[in-house]
Short mmCIF file of C-alpha atoms in Angstrom, two decimals:
data_model
loop_
_atom_site.label_atom_id
_atom_site.label_comp_id
_atom_site.label_asym_id
_atom_site.label_seq_id
_atom_site.Cartn_x
_atom_site.Cartn_y
_atom_site.Cartn_z
CA MET A 1 43.95 26.71 -10.37
CA ARG A 2 46.26 29.95 -9.75
CA ALA A 3 48.90 30.12 -7.21
CA PRO A 4 48.38 32.52 -4.60
CA PRO A 5 50.48 35.64 -5.47
CA HIS A 6 54.10 35.29 -4.11
CA THR A 7 55.63 38.44 -2.52
CA PRO A 8 59.13 38.54 -3.30
CA PRO A 9 61.55 39.36 -0.50
CA ALA A 10 63.30 42.80 -0.18
CA ALA A 11 65.88 43.00 -2.45
CA ARG A 12 69.57 41.86 -1.46
CA ALA A 13 72.80 40.57 -3.14
CA VAL A 14 73.13 37.26 -4.26
CA SER A 15 76.08 35.62 -5.73
CA ALA A 16 75.99 33.88 -9.06
CA ARG A 17 75.04 30.38 -8.10
CA GLN A 18 72.60 31.51 -5.77
CA ALA A 19 71.12 33.51 -8.60
CA ALA A 20 71.23 30.46 -10.90
CA ARG A 21 69.23 28.11 -7.92
CA LEU A 22 66.58 30.58 -7.83
CA PRO A 23 64.19 29.69 -10.66
CA VAL A 24 64.65 26.23 -9.80
CA GLN A 25 63.44 27.01 -6.35
CA THR A 26 60.54 29.45 -7.49
CA ARG A 27 59.17 26.17 -9.73
CA VAL A 28 59.90 23.74 -6.67
CA TRP A 29 57.71 26.27 -4.53
CA LEU A 30 55.36 27.07 -7.12
CA LEU A 31 54.54 23.21 -7.52
CA LEU A 32 54.40 22.21 -4.26
CA ALA A 33 51.83 25.07 -3.26
CA LEU A 34 49.78 24.11 -6.23
CA LEU A 35 49.74 20.35 -5.18
CA LEU A 36 48.96 21.82 -1.51
CA THR A 37 46.04 24.04 -3.11
CA GLN A 38 44.87 20.96 -5.01
CA GLY A 39 45.09 18.67 -2.22
CA LEU A 40 43.10 20.93 0.24
CA THR A 41 40.68 21.98 -2.32
CA LEU A 42 40.11 18.24 -3.66
CA LEU A 43 39.65 17.21 0.33
CA VAL A 44 37.36 20.12 0.92
CA ALA A 45 35.00 19.05 -2.10
CA LEU A 46 35.35 15.84 -0.91
CA ILE A 47 34.42 16.01 2.29
CA GLY A 48 31.39 18.78 0.83
CA GLN A 49 30.26 15.61 -1.55
CA GLN A 50 30.11 13.60 1.23
CA GLN A 51 27.62 15.65 3.22
CA LEU A 52 25.90 16.47 0.08
CA SER A 53 25.59 12.92 -0.67
CA ALA A 54 24.37 12.13 3.14
CA ARG A 55 21.76 15.14 2.59
CA ALA A 56 20.52 13.97 -1.02
CA GLN A 57 19.92 10.12 0.30
CA SER A 58 18.29 11.23 3.50
CA ALA A 59 16.18 13.26 0.99
CA GLN A 60 15.50 10.63 -1.32
CA THR A 61 14.80 8.18 1.52
CA GLN A 62 12.29 10.67 3.38
CA ALA A 63 10.55 10.97 -0.48
CA ALA A 64 10.28 7.45 -0.72
CA LEU A 65 8.76 6.39 2.87
CA GLU A 66 6.33 9.63 2.99
CA GLN A 67 4.71 8.33 -0.52
CA LEU A 68 4.67 4.42 1.17
CA VAL A 69 2.99 5.91 3.85
CA ARG A 70 0.23 8.18 1.77
CA VAL A 71 -0.33 5.41 -0.10
CA THR A 72 -0.95 2.63 2.91
CA SER A 73 -3.15 5.36 4.46
CA ASP A 74 -5.52 6.14 1.68
CA ASN A 75 -5.74 2.24 0.79
CA VAL A 76 -6.18 0.89 4.84
CA GLN A 77 -8.99 3.51 4.77
CA GLY A 78 -10.53 2.76 1.73
CA TYR A 79 -10.48 -0.98 2.75
CA LEU A 80 -11.61 -0.57 5.96
CA ARG A 81 -14.34 1.89 4.79
CA SER A 82 -15.73 -0.63 2.30
CA ALA A 83 -16.64 -2.73 5.30
CA ALA A 84 -18.57 0.02 7.57
CA GLN A 85 -20.35 1.13 4.53
CA ILE A 86 -21.67 -2.59 4.07
CA VAL A 87 -22.74 -2.39 7.71
CA GLN A 88 -24.81 1.04 7.39
CA VAL A 89 -26.70 -0.34 3.95
CA ASN A 90 -27.53 -3.65 6.17
CA ARG A 91 -28.56 -1.39 9.37
CA ALA A 92 -30.48 1.34 6.87
CA ASN A 93 -32.19 -2.37 5.06
CA VAL A 94 -33.36 -3.55 8.81
CA GLN A 95 -34.73 -0.50 9.98
CA SER A 96 -36.76 0.03 6.64
CA GLY A 97 -37.82 -3.45 6.72
CA LEU A 98 -35.86 -4.48 3.28
CA LEU A 99 -34.22 -6.85 5.37
CA SER A 100 -35.64 -9.17 8.29
CA ALA A 101 -33.38 -9.50 11.12
CA ASP A 102 -35.71 -11.87 12.40
CA ASP A 103 -35.31 -14.55 8.99
CA PRO A 104 -32.09 -16.01 9.97
CA SER A 105 -32.84 -17.40 6.12
CA SER A 106 -33.10 -13.92 4.17
CA LEU A 107 -30.01 -12.93 6.21
CA LEU A 108 -27.96 -15.47 5.05
CA THR A 109 -28.42 -15.33 1.84
CA ASN A 110 -27.99 -11.55 1.89
CA PHE A 111 -24.13 -12.45 3.91
CA HIS A 112 -23.37 -15.06 1.22
CA ALA A 113 -24.29 -12.26 -1.56
CA LEU A 114 -22.14 -9.93 0.46
CA LEU A 115 -19.37 -11.94 0.79
CA ASP A 116 -19.33 -12.92 -3.07
CA ASN A 117 -18.68 -9.11 -3.90
CA VAL A 118 -16.67 -7.59 -1.06
CA PRO A 119 -13.48 -9.27 -0.74
CA GLN A 120 -12.48 -7.23 2.27
CA LEU A 121 -15.61 -8.75 4.34
CA ASN A 122 -14.35 -11.79 6.07
CA GLY A 123 -17.83 -12.32 8.35
CA MET A 124 -21.41 -10.71 8.73
CA LEU A 125 -23.50 -10.57 12.05
CA VAL A 126 -26.93 -10.06 13.35
CA GLY A 127 -27.44 -10.02 17.28
CA HIS A 128 -30.66 -9.46 18.89
CA PRO A 129 -30.80 -8.63 22.29
CA ASP A 130 -32.98 -11.84 23.37
CA GLY A 131 -29.19 -13.93 22.52
CA ARG A 132 -30.60 -14.67 18.99
CA PHE A 133 -27.29 -14.58 16.50
CA THR A 134 -27.09 -15.13 12.67
CA PHE A 135 -23.48 -15.32 11.47
CA LEU A 136 -21.65 -16.28 8.45
CA ARG A 137 -18.00 -15.96 7.70
CA ARG A 138 -15.54 -17.57 5.16
CA ASP A 139 -13.80 -20.97 5.94
CA GLY A 140 -11.76 -23.38 5.04
CA PRO A 141 -8.50 -23.46 2.69
CA GLY A 142 -8.21 -20.35 1.56
CA ASP A 143 -11.45 -19.41 2.85
CA THR A 144 -13.19 -21.12 -0.05
CA GLY A 145 -15.73 -22.35 1.66
CA ARG A 146 -18.17 -20.91 4.32
CA TYR A 147 -19.01 -21.45 7.93
CA ALA A 148 -22.66 -20.18 9.26
CA ARG A 149 -24.03 -20.21 13.31
CA VAL A 150 -27.98 -19.62 14.13
CA ILE A 151 -28.61 -19.53 17.28
CA GLU A 152 -32.60 -19.52 18.09
CA VAL A 153 -33.89 -18.81 21.77
CA ARG A 154 -37.77 -19.56 21.15
CA PRO A 155 -39.34 -22.17 22.29
CA GLN A 156 -35.77 -22.96 23.39
CA ARG A 157 -32.30 -22.17 22.54
CA ARG A 158 -30.84 -23.81 19.76
CA VAL A 159 -27.56 -23.71 17.79
CA THR A 160 -27.40 -24.80 14.23
CA THR A 161 -23.90 -25.07 12.64
CA THR A 162 -23.77 -25.43 8.41
CA ARG A 163 -20.42 -25.11 6.34
CA TYR A 164 -20.44 -24.71 2.82
CA ASP A 165 -18.24 -25.74 0.15
CA ALA A 166 -16.63 -23.16 -2.36
CA ARG A 167 -19.65 -23.25 -4.64
CA GLY A 168 -22.21 -22.17 -1.50
CA LEU A 169 -23.86 -25.54 -1.36
CA PRO A 170 -24.26 -26.92 2.40
CA THR A 171 -21.64 -30.15 2.99
CA SER A 172 -22.83 -30.30 6.95
CA GLN A 173 -24.80 -29.56 9.76
CA ASP A 174 -25.16 -30.09 13.35
CA SER A 175 -26.47 -28.78 16.36
CA ALA A 176 -23.89 -28.86 19.25
CA PRO A 177 -24.82 -26.85 22.40
CA SER A 178 -22.75 -23.70 22.30
CA ASP A 179 -22.54 -21.15 25.41
CA TYR A 180 -21.54 -18.47 22.74
CA ASP A 181 -23.39 -15.54 23.83
CA PRO A 182 -23.54 -12.28 21.47
CA ARG A 183 -24.65 -10.07 23.71
CA THR A 184 -21.20 -10.62 25.74
CA ARG A 185 -19.16 -9.68 23.04
CA PRO A 186 -17.27 -6.44 22.65
CA TRP A 187 -19.13 -5.29 19.10
CA TYR A 188 -22.80 -5.76 20.58
CA ARG A 189 -21.81 -3.65 23.66
CA GLN A 190 -20.38 -1.04 21.99
CA ALA A 191 -23.19 -0.71 19.60
CA GLN A 192 -25.53 -1.00 22.01
CA ALA A 193 -24.00 1.82 24.06
CA ARG A 194 -23.76 4.15 21.19
CA PRO A 195 -27.05 3.87 19.20
CA GLY A 196 -26.71 5.25 15.77
CA GLN A 197 -23.17 5.56 15.66
CA THR A 198 -20.71 2.90 13.88
CA ILE A 199 -18.03 1.60 16.08
CA TRP A 200 -14.59 -0.55 15.46
CA THR A 201 -13.62 -3.01 18.18
CA ASP A 202 -10.11 -3.11 19.52
CA PRO A 203 -8.05 -5.90 17.76
CA TYR A 204 -9.09 -9.39 19.17
CA VAL A 205 -9.25 -12.88 18.62
CA PHE A 206 -12.73 -14.07 17.04
CA ALA A 207 -14.58 -16.81 18.94
CA SER A 208 -15.60 -18.97 16.18
CA SER A 209 -12.18 -18.74 13.99
CA GLN A 210 -10.19 -18.08 16.68
CA GLN A 211 -8.25 -15.91 14.42
CA PRO A 212 -7.31 -12.11 14.94
CA GLY A 213 -9.05 -9.46 13.45
CA VAL A 214 -11.37 -5.97 14.00
CA THR A 215 -15.66 -5.90 14.13
CA VAL A 216 -17.38 -2.87 12.46
CA ALA A 217 -20.61 -2.46 13.57
CA ALA A 218 -23.90 -0.43 14.23
CA SER A 219 -27.06 -0.72 16.17
CA ALA A 220 -30.45 -0.78 13.81
CA MET A 221 -34.32 -0.93 15.46
CA SER A 222 -36.40 -3.63 14.27
CA PRO A 223 -39.60 -4.56 14.68
CA GLY A 224 -38.27 -7.57 17.26
CA GLY A 225 -36.06 -4.41 19.47
CA THR A 226 -32.68 -3.04 18.53
CA VAL A 227 -30.67 -5.44 17.02
CA VAL A 228 -26.99 -5.01 16.04
CA VAL A 229 -25.45 -5.43 12.86
CA GLY A 230 -21.66 -5.93 12.13
CA ALA A 231 -18.94 -7.10 9.97
CA ASP A 232 -15.58 -9.03 10.87
CA VAL A 233 -12.32 -7.97 8.88
CA GLN A 234 -9.60 -10.77 9.71
CA LEU A 235 -5.78 -9.21 10.42
CA ARG A 236 -4.50 -11.45 7.90
CA GLN A 237 -6.55 -10.31 5.12
CA LEU A 238 -5.41 -6.30 5.79
CA ALA A 239 -1.82 -8.14 6.53
CA SER A 240 -1.81 -9.87 2.87
CA PHE A 241 -3.32 -6.18 1.43
CA LEU A 242 -0.40 -4.44 2.67
CA THR A 243 2.32 -7.43 1.41
CA GLY A 244 1.62 -5.80 -2.15
CA LEU A 245 3.36 -2.74 -1.27
CA ARG A 246 6.85 -1.91 -2.15
CA VAL A 247 9.00 -1.39 0.81
CA SER A 248 12.19 -2.13 0.47
CA ALA A 249 14.10 -5.44 1.69
CA ARG A 250 14.70 -4.64 5.32
CA GLY A 251 11.77 -2.15 5.62
CA ARG A 252 8.19 -2.77 7.00
CA ALA A 253 5.03 -0.79 6.34
CA PHE A 254 2.62 -1.48 9.67
CA VAL A 255 -0.58 -0.46 11.25
CA THR A 256 -1.20 0.12 14.81
CA ASP A 257 -3.66 1.16 17.44
CA ALA A 258 -3.59 3.49 20.29
CA GLY A 259 -3.19 0.58 22.54
CA GLY A 260 0.11 -0.19 20.68
CA HIS A 261 -1.56 -3.52 18.79
CA ALA A 262 0.37 -5.34 16.08
CA ILE A 263 -2.67 -4.88 13.80
CA ALA A 264 -0.96 -5.81 10.48
CA ALA A 265 2.32 -5.52 8.42
CA SER A 266 3.81 -5.83 4.94
CA ARG A 267 6.12 -8.47 6.14
CA ALA A 268 6.00 -11.19 8.74
CA TRP A 269 7.34 -9.68 12.48
CA PRO A 270 10.34 -11.93 13.64
CA VAL A 271 8.20 -13.17 16.83
CA THR A 272 4.88 -14.67 16.44
CA VAL A 273 2.26 -14.27 19.60
CA GLU A 274 -0.45 -17.40 19.45
CA GLY A 275 -3.98 -17.04 21.19
CA ARG A 276 -4.50 -13.37 20.97
CA VAL A 277 -3.11 -9.79 19.12
CA PRO A 278 0.23 -8.80 20.23
CA LEU A 279 1.69 -5.86 21.14
CA LEU A 280 4.16 -4.03 18.75
CA ARG A 281 7.06 -4.33 21.43
CA GLU A 282 6.23 -7.99 21.77
CA VAL A 283 7.14 -8.82 17.64
CA ALA A 284 9.07 -5.99 16.77
CA ASP A 285 12.54 -5.77 15.13
CA PRO A 286 15.13 -3.68 17.06
CA ALA A 287 14.77 -0.92 14.58
CA LEU A 288 10.85 -0.34 15.30
CA ARG A 289 11.65 -1.80 18.99
CA ALA A 290 13.72 1.73 19.12
CA LEU A 291 10.82 3.56 18.42
CA LEU A 292 8.47 2.14 21.19
CA ASP A 293 7.90 3.16 25.07
CA ASP A 294 7.07 0.25 27.55
CA ARG A 295 3.42 0.22 26.36
CA SER A 296 4.37 -0.39 23.14
CA ARG A 297 3.32 3.06 22.07
CA LEU A 298 5.28 4.83 19.43
CA THR A 299 7.16 7.49 21.18
CA PRO A 300 7.66 9.85 18.14
CA GLY A 301 4.94 12.11 16.65
CA SER A 302 3.63 12.33 13.03
CA GLY A 303 6.02 13.24 10.50
CA THR A 304 9.47 12.01 9.41
CA HIS A 305 11.72 11.05 12.05
CA TRP A 306 15.66 9.82 11.82
CA PHE A 307 16.99 7.37 14.56
CA ARG A 308 19.96 5.03 14.40
CA VAL A 309 20.28 1.38 15.32
CA GLY A 310 23.58 -0.85 15.77
CA GLY A 311 25.07 2.29 14.08
CA GLU A 312 22.97 2.31 10.86
CA SER A 313 21.10 5.07 10.01
CA TYR A 314 16.64 4.43 9.89
CA GLY A 315 13.79 6.74 8.79
CA VAL A 316 10.21 6.36 9.79
CA VAL A 317 6.97 8.47 8.84
CA LEU A 318 3.81 7.97 10.92
CA ARG A 319 0.68 8.94 9.88
CA PRO A 320 -2.13 8.71 12.41
CA PHE A 321 -5.86 8.28 10.69
CA GLU A 322 -9.41 8.49 12.47
CA VAL A 323 -11.00 4.73 12.17
CA GLN A 324 -14.47 6.65 14.08
CA PRO A 325 -14.40 9.78 15.89
CA GLY A 326 -12.02 9.32 19.10
CA VAL A 327 -10.42 6.01 17.87
CA THR A 328 -7.11 6.50 16.33
CA TRP A 329 -4.73 4.19 14.28
CA THR A 330 -1.46 5.06 12.74
CA VAL A 331 0.39 3.94 9.99
CA GLY A 332 4.36 3.55 9.82
CA VAL A 333 6.41 2.75 7.01
CA TYR A 334 10.38 2.20 8.71
CA ALA A 335 13.56 1.56 6.74
CA PRO A 336 17.49 1.79 6.39
CA THR A 337 18.40 4.66 4.34
CA ALA A 338 21.42 2.50 2.97
CA ASP A 339 17.88 0.73 1.62
CA PHE A 340 17.62 4.06 -1.15
CA PRO A 341 19.97 4.28 -3.73
CA GLY A 342 22.02 7.44 -3.19
CA PRO A 343 24.59 9.80 -5.07
CA ALA A 344 27.96 7.85 -6.50
CA ARG A 345 30.70 7.78 -3.56
CA PRO A 346 33.76 9.81 -3.81
CA ARG A 347 36.96 8.60 -4.87
CA PRO A 348 38.85 7.04 -1.94
CA LEU A 349 41.93 9.60 -0.53
CA ALA A 350 44.33 7.18 -1.42
CA PHE A 351 43.49 7.63 -4.94
CA LEU A 352 43.39 11.69 -4.38
CA MET A 353 47.20 11.30 -2.57
CA LEU A 354 48.47 9.28 -5.87
CA VAL A 355 47.14 11.34 -8.67
CA SER A 356 48.49 14.70 -6.58
CA LEU A 357 52.18 13.08 -6.31
CA ALA A 358 51.93 12.45 -10.17
CA GLY A 359 52.59 16.15 -10.52
CA SER A 360 51.14 19.62 -11.40
CA LEU A 361 50.34 18.35 -14.80
CA LEU A 362 47.36 16.05 -13.90
CA ALA A 363 46.33 18.48 -11.05
CA TRP A 364 43.69 20.23 -13.26
CA LEU A 365 42.02 17.06 -14.11
CA LEU A 366 41.64 16.23 -10.05
CA VAL A 367 40.24 19.74 -10.04
CA LEU A 368 37.75 18.79 -12.74
CA ARG A 369 37.21 15.51 -10.73
CA ALA A 370 36.25 17.42 -7.48
CA THR A 371 34.40 20.21 -8.80
CA ARG A 372 32.17 18.82 -11.18
CA PRO A 373 28.16 18.89 -10.01
CA ILE A 374 26.71 15.58 -8.14
CA GLU A 375 25.69 12.81 -10.21
CA ALA A 376 21.98 12.89 -10.17
CA LEU A 377 20.46 10.39 -8.08
CA GLN A 378 19.62 6.79 -9.49
CA ARG A 379 16.91 4.69 -8.84
CA GLN A 380 15.24 1.95 -11.07
CA ALA A 381 11.63 3.23 -11.67
CA THR A 382 9.15 0.71 -10.79
CA THR A 383 6.42 2.49 -9.27
CA ASP A 384 4.58 5.11 -10.57
CA PRO A 385 5.03 8.23 -8.11
CA LEU A 386 1.45 9.35 -7.93
CA THR A 387 0.00 6.52 -7.31
CA GLY A 388 2.23 4.42 -5.93
CA LEU A 389 1.19 1.69 -8.22
CA PRO A 390 3.57 -0.34 -10.60
CA ASN A 391 4.80 1.65 -13.48
CA ARG A 392 4.29 0.36 -17.06
CA ALA A 393 7.74 -1.27 -17.13
CA SER A 394 7.24 -3.13 -14.01
CA PHE A 395 2.81 -4.16 -15.10
CA LEU A 396 4.59 -5.73 -18.05
CA ALA A 397 7.75 -7.65 -16.24
CA GLN A 398 5.14 -9.13 -14.03
CA LEU A 399 2.81 -10.26 -16.73
CA ASP A 400 5.59 -11.71 -18.62
CA ASP A 401 6.20 -13.64 -15.45
CA SER A 402 2.66 -14.68 -14.97
CA ARG A 403 2.70 -15.92 -18.82
CA ARG A 404 5.39 -17.87 -17.98
CA GLU A 405 3.79 -19.74 -15.08
CA GLY A 406 1.07 -20.88 -17.36
CA GLY A 407 -2.88 -20.98 -17.15
CA LEU A 408 -5.79 -18.59 -18.10
CA LEU A 409 -5.12 -14.94 -17.49
CA ALA A 410 -6.34 -11.39 -19.22
CA VAL A 411 -5.45 -7.91 -19.29
CA ALA A 412 -7.76 -5.29 -18.89
CA ILE A 413 -7.21 -1.72 -19.70
CA PHE A 414 -9.23 1.19 -17.81
CA ASP A 415 -9.95 4.73 -19.21
CA LEU A 416 -11.47 7.11 -16.91
CA ASP A 417 -14.81 8.67 -18.48
CA GLY A 418 -14.92 11.96 -17.74
CA PHE A 419 -11.49 13.04 -16.57
CA LYS A 420 -10.53 15.05 -18.87
CA SER A 421 -13.25 17.47 -17.87
CA VAL A 422 -11.76 17.50 -14.47
CA ASN A 423 -8.75 18.68 -15.97
CA ASP A 424 -9.77 20.93 -18.14
CA THR A 425 -11.89 23.18 -15.18
CA PHE A 426 -10.22 22.20 -12.17
CA GLY A 427 -6.79 21.78 -13.00
CA HIS A 428 -3.95 19.09 -12.88
CA HIS A 429 -4.05 19.75 -9.20
CA ALA A 430 -7.44 18.12 -8.98
CA GLY A 431 -6.61 15.74 -11.85
CA ASP A 432 -3.63 13.89 -9.57
CA GLU A 433 -5.99 13.93 -6.76
CA VAL A 434 -8.59 12.07 -8.48
CA LEU A 435 -6.42 9.85 -10.05
CA HIS A 436 -4.84 9.21 -6.90
CA ALA A 437 -7.61 8.42 -4.88
CA VAL A 438 -9.05 5.96 -8.22
CA GLY A 439 -5.92 4.06 -7.86
CA ALA A 440 -6.89 3.76 -4.02
CA ARG A 441 -10.70 3.00 -4.85
CA MET A 442 -9.32 0.10 -7.48
CA LEU A 443 -6.66 -1.67 -5.47
CA THR A 444 -9.69 -2.00 -2.78
CA ALA A 445 -12.08 -3.83 -5.35
CA LEU A 446 -8.78 -6.23 -6.28
CA ARG A 447 -8.96 -10.07 -5.34
CA ALA A 448 -5.75 -12.09 -4.69
CA GLY A 449 -3.16 -12.38 -6.84
CA ASP A 450 -4.37 -9.69 -8.86
CA THR A 451 -2.04 -6.90 -10.08
CA LEU A 452 -3.21 -3.21 -11.02
CA GLY A 453 -0.88 -1.03 -12.53
CA ARG A 454 -0.92 2.63 -14.05
CA LEU A 455 -0.08 3.20 -17.80
CA GLY A 456 0.07 6.68 -17.84
CA GLY A 457 -2.36 9.33 -17.78
CA ASP A 458 -6.06 8.24 -16.66
CA GLU A 459 -4.95 4.20 -18.13
CA PHE A 460 -4.85 1.83 -15.72
CA ALA A 461 -4.20 -1.87 -16.56
CA LEU A 462 -5.44 -5.19 -14.29
CA LEU A 463 -3.44 -8.49 -15.06
CA VAL A 464 -6.02 -11.07 -13.45
CA GLN A 465 -5.99 -15.01 -13.45
CA ALA A 466 -8.60 -17.07 -12.45
CA PRO A 467 -10.09 -20.36 -13.64
CA SER A 468 -12.28 -18.83 -16.10
CA ARG A 469 -13.47 -16.39 -18.39
CA GLU A 470 -16.76 -15.45 -16.65
CA GLU A 471 -15.02 -15.08 -13.41
CA ILE A 472 -12.20 -13.06 -14.56
CA ARG A 473 -15.02 -10.70 -16.38
CA LEU A 474 -16.93 -10.40 -13.10
CA ARG A 475 -13.51 -9.51 -11.53
CA VAL A 476 -12.69 -6.58 -14.08
CA GLU A 477 -16.84 -5.28 -13.92
CA SER A 478 -16.63 -5.08 -10.09
CA VAL A 479 -13.37 -3.06 -10.44
CA ARG A 480 -15.11 -0.77 -13.02
CA GLN A 481 -18.00 -0.41 -10.67
CA ALA A 482 -15.57 0.27 -7.78
CA ILE A 483 -14.44 3.48 -9.77
CA ALA A 484 -18.15 4.47 -10.47
CA ARG A 485 -19.89 3.46 -7.32
CA GLN A 486 -19.72 7.06 -5.40
CA PRO A 487 -18.10 10.72 -6.67
CA VAL A 488 -14.80 11.15 -6.07
CA VAL A 489 -14.57 14.40 -3.72
CA VAL A 490 -11.57 16.47 -4.14
CA ASP A 491 -11.20 19.83 -2.40
CA GLY A 492 -14.71 19.83 -1.83
CA THR A 493 -16.17 19.34 -4.93
CA ALA A 494 -17.57 15.76 -6.25
CA HIS A 495 -16.61 14.59 -9.52
CA ASP A 496 -18.67 11.80 -10.94
CA LEU A 497 -16.47 9.13 -12.60
CA ASP A 498 -17.08 6.10 -14.93
CA ALA A 499 -14.42 3.93 -16.48
CA THR A 500 -14.30 1.70 -20.02
CA ALA A 501 -12.41 -1.00 -19.99
CA GLY A 502 -10.68 -3.31 -23.06
CA LEU A 503 -10.00 -6.71 -21.71
CA ALA A 504 -8.21 -9.29 -23.77
CA PHE A 505 -7.78 -13.15 -23.22
CA ALA A 506 -4.38 -15.00 -22.89
CA GLU A 507 -4.76 -19.06 -23.09
CA PRO A 508 -2.19 -21.49 -21.75
CA GLY A 509 0.07 -22.09 -24.55
CA GLN A 510 -1.21 -19.17 -26.81
CA GLY A 511 1.73 -17.10 -28.56
CA GLY A 512 2.38 -13.40 -28.49
CA SER A 513 4.34 -11.38 -26.05
CA ALA A 514 3.25 -9.30 -23.17
CA GLY A 515 3.18 -5.92 -24.87
CA GLN A 516 1.06 -7.63 -27.83
CA LEU A 517 -1.60 -8.81 -24.83
CA LEU A 518 -1.72 -5.35 -23.90
CA ALA A 519 -2.03 -3.99 -27.16
CA ARG A 520 -5.13 -6.24 -28.19
CA ALA A 521 -6.68 -4.90 -24.81
CA ASP A 522 -6.10 -1.79 -25.88
CA THR A 523 -7.58 -2.11 -29.33
CA ALA A 524 -10.58 -3.48 -27.83
CA LEU A 525 -10.59 -0.29 -25.41
CA ILE A 526 -10.31 2.34 -28.32
CA SER A 527 -12.71 0.35 -30.50
CA GLY A 528 -15.38 -0.22 -27.18
CA LYS A 529 -15.42 3.77 -26.57
CA ARG A 530 -16.27 4.45 -30.18
CA ARG A 531 -19.31 2.32 -29.18
CA GLY A 532 -20.56 3.28 -25.82
CA LYS A 533 -18.66 4.25 -22.73
CA GLY A 534 -19.15 2.67 -19.12
CA ARG A 535 -18.52 -0.88 -19.96
CA VAL A 536 -15.96 -3.46 -20.31
CA TRP A 537 -15.33 -4.59 -23.62
CA LEU A 538 -14.01 -7.43 -24.96
CA ASP A 539 -11.12 -8.31 -27.38
CA GLY A 540 -12.69 -9.38 -30.46
CA GLU A 541 -15.88 -8.88 -29.68
CA VAL A 542 -16.60 -5.34 -29.52
CA THR A 543 -19.27 -4.71 -31.96
CA MET A 544 -21.29 -7.30 -29.72
CA PRO A 545 -23.50 -6.24 -26.23
CA THR A 546 -21.61 -7.05 -23.34
CA LEU A 547 -23.36 -8.09 -20.38
CA PHE A 548 -21.75 -5.25 -18.05
CA ARG A 549 -23.30 -2.43 -18.43
#
């Protein structure tokens, strides 16, 4: 760096001694000017670096939170949409006569089948205007059993309660009296008040299980009058679904409604409330409480917001979505900005002073240090930025951990059939939207304990652990069917997709690495696609027809 130009004083007479001192004085002043300029430059650069670092960290936090909110919102909507679709299907079957609302036996058979195949559902029900009621829900440890209640009113009121084991076999039955009347419940009153509409109740405590949840219901015309068909979704199941999100250690994803209820969260609240669905203010930590008014409602609007709690900076992203016309829930994610990687911090000021005093010979090194570009933000890549799913490295790490735990497990690799034509015809933007939607749809079909990841392109990987190969096959097939069940709509265009999967098993104690197991599944996929798409192919059995078509 050049020193500022020096303007010599006006010429005057000097002695020989003064003339001898002038070069030394000039050198000293130049050195001091260089050191001062260097120090000021470094100080300004370091201050600027701190400001840029703070901005970069804010941008990193915002991008991460917005991605989490997008994934959470889409997945929660998909999770709830499955229950609403089941209700609409049952309503149509009742009105067409394919399902008799007056036959509790056929209703329970239908309900058992739905609970077997739709993990989002906690219970199914039908209520009649004369007080009759047929109901089936999950029950027992791990929700492996079932609980059924049938209320008859002719020739006299009779209540029959039946419990089933994990195999679906009845274990007990009694006829204890009960004053339960479905016509007094919120789901029945709201559905009857709005014929033809699908309604969602406010969060409440189920009378049968005493667990908080919400009910989706719709009225249907049957030969015996207008009945109400409904489905229960427990909030703990929704919370269990959110715990799979990769929010920071001190952050939290949550779901609330217009009434400020604590519907679900990715991490347990610091306070619990029994007997009812709590309000956010009753259970929130200090960070979330700073965003709430006295009625537990969020004060910021939709979008990204910054705030401070206890001297620490936080970011929050809020995204409302419509559960039904006029009923809006909100998905939010908040976390301290310090939980997200930022650029390298500048050298301390003491180091600056030490190097400056070392002399002008080292000044250029400090300038170089102060003016070089800010180092790129570092963040360990554990998630796929498009879908929010674990990426290949993260999926393989989970697979390694699962293999060390023992037990029967399997890996399936899914390849989307028809995806290439979406990219070729509608462009990569449409392709990205399709991949995002497919990832969310596959997540809604998972069972507890399953792990879904994206390997790249249109390939997804699924890790399943179950007691038997047959159960693993059924789980993989249900995920494949979730992809093909209905078209993916992007910008008003419906895209019909299916998937082909390769499935490889790993028995307890079987050798081989996680990468080798993944390679076996990939080989089954590649070989299987040559023989037929839209099905699940097994490792080592690709030449034989499978049960899945």
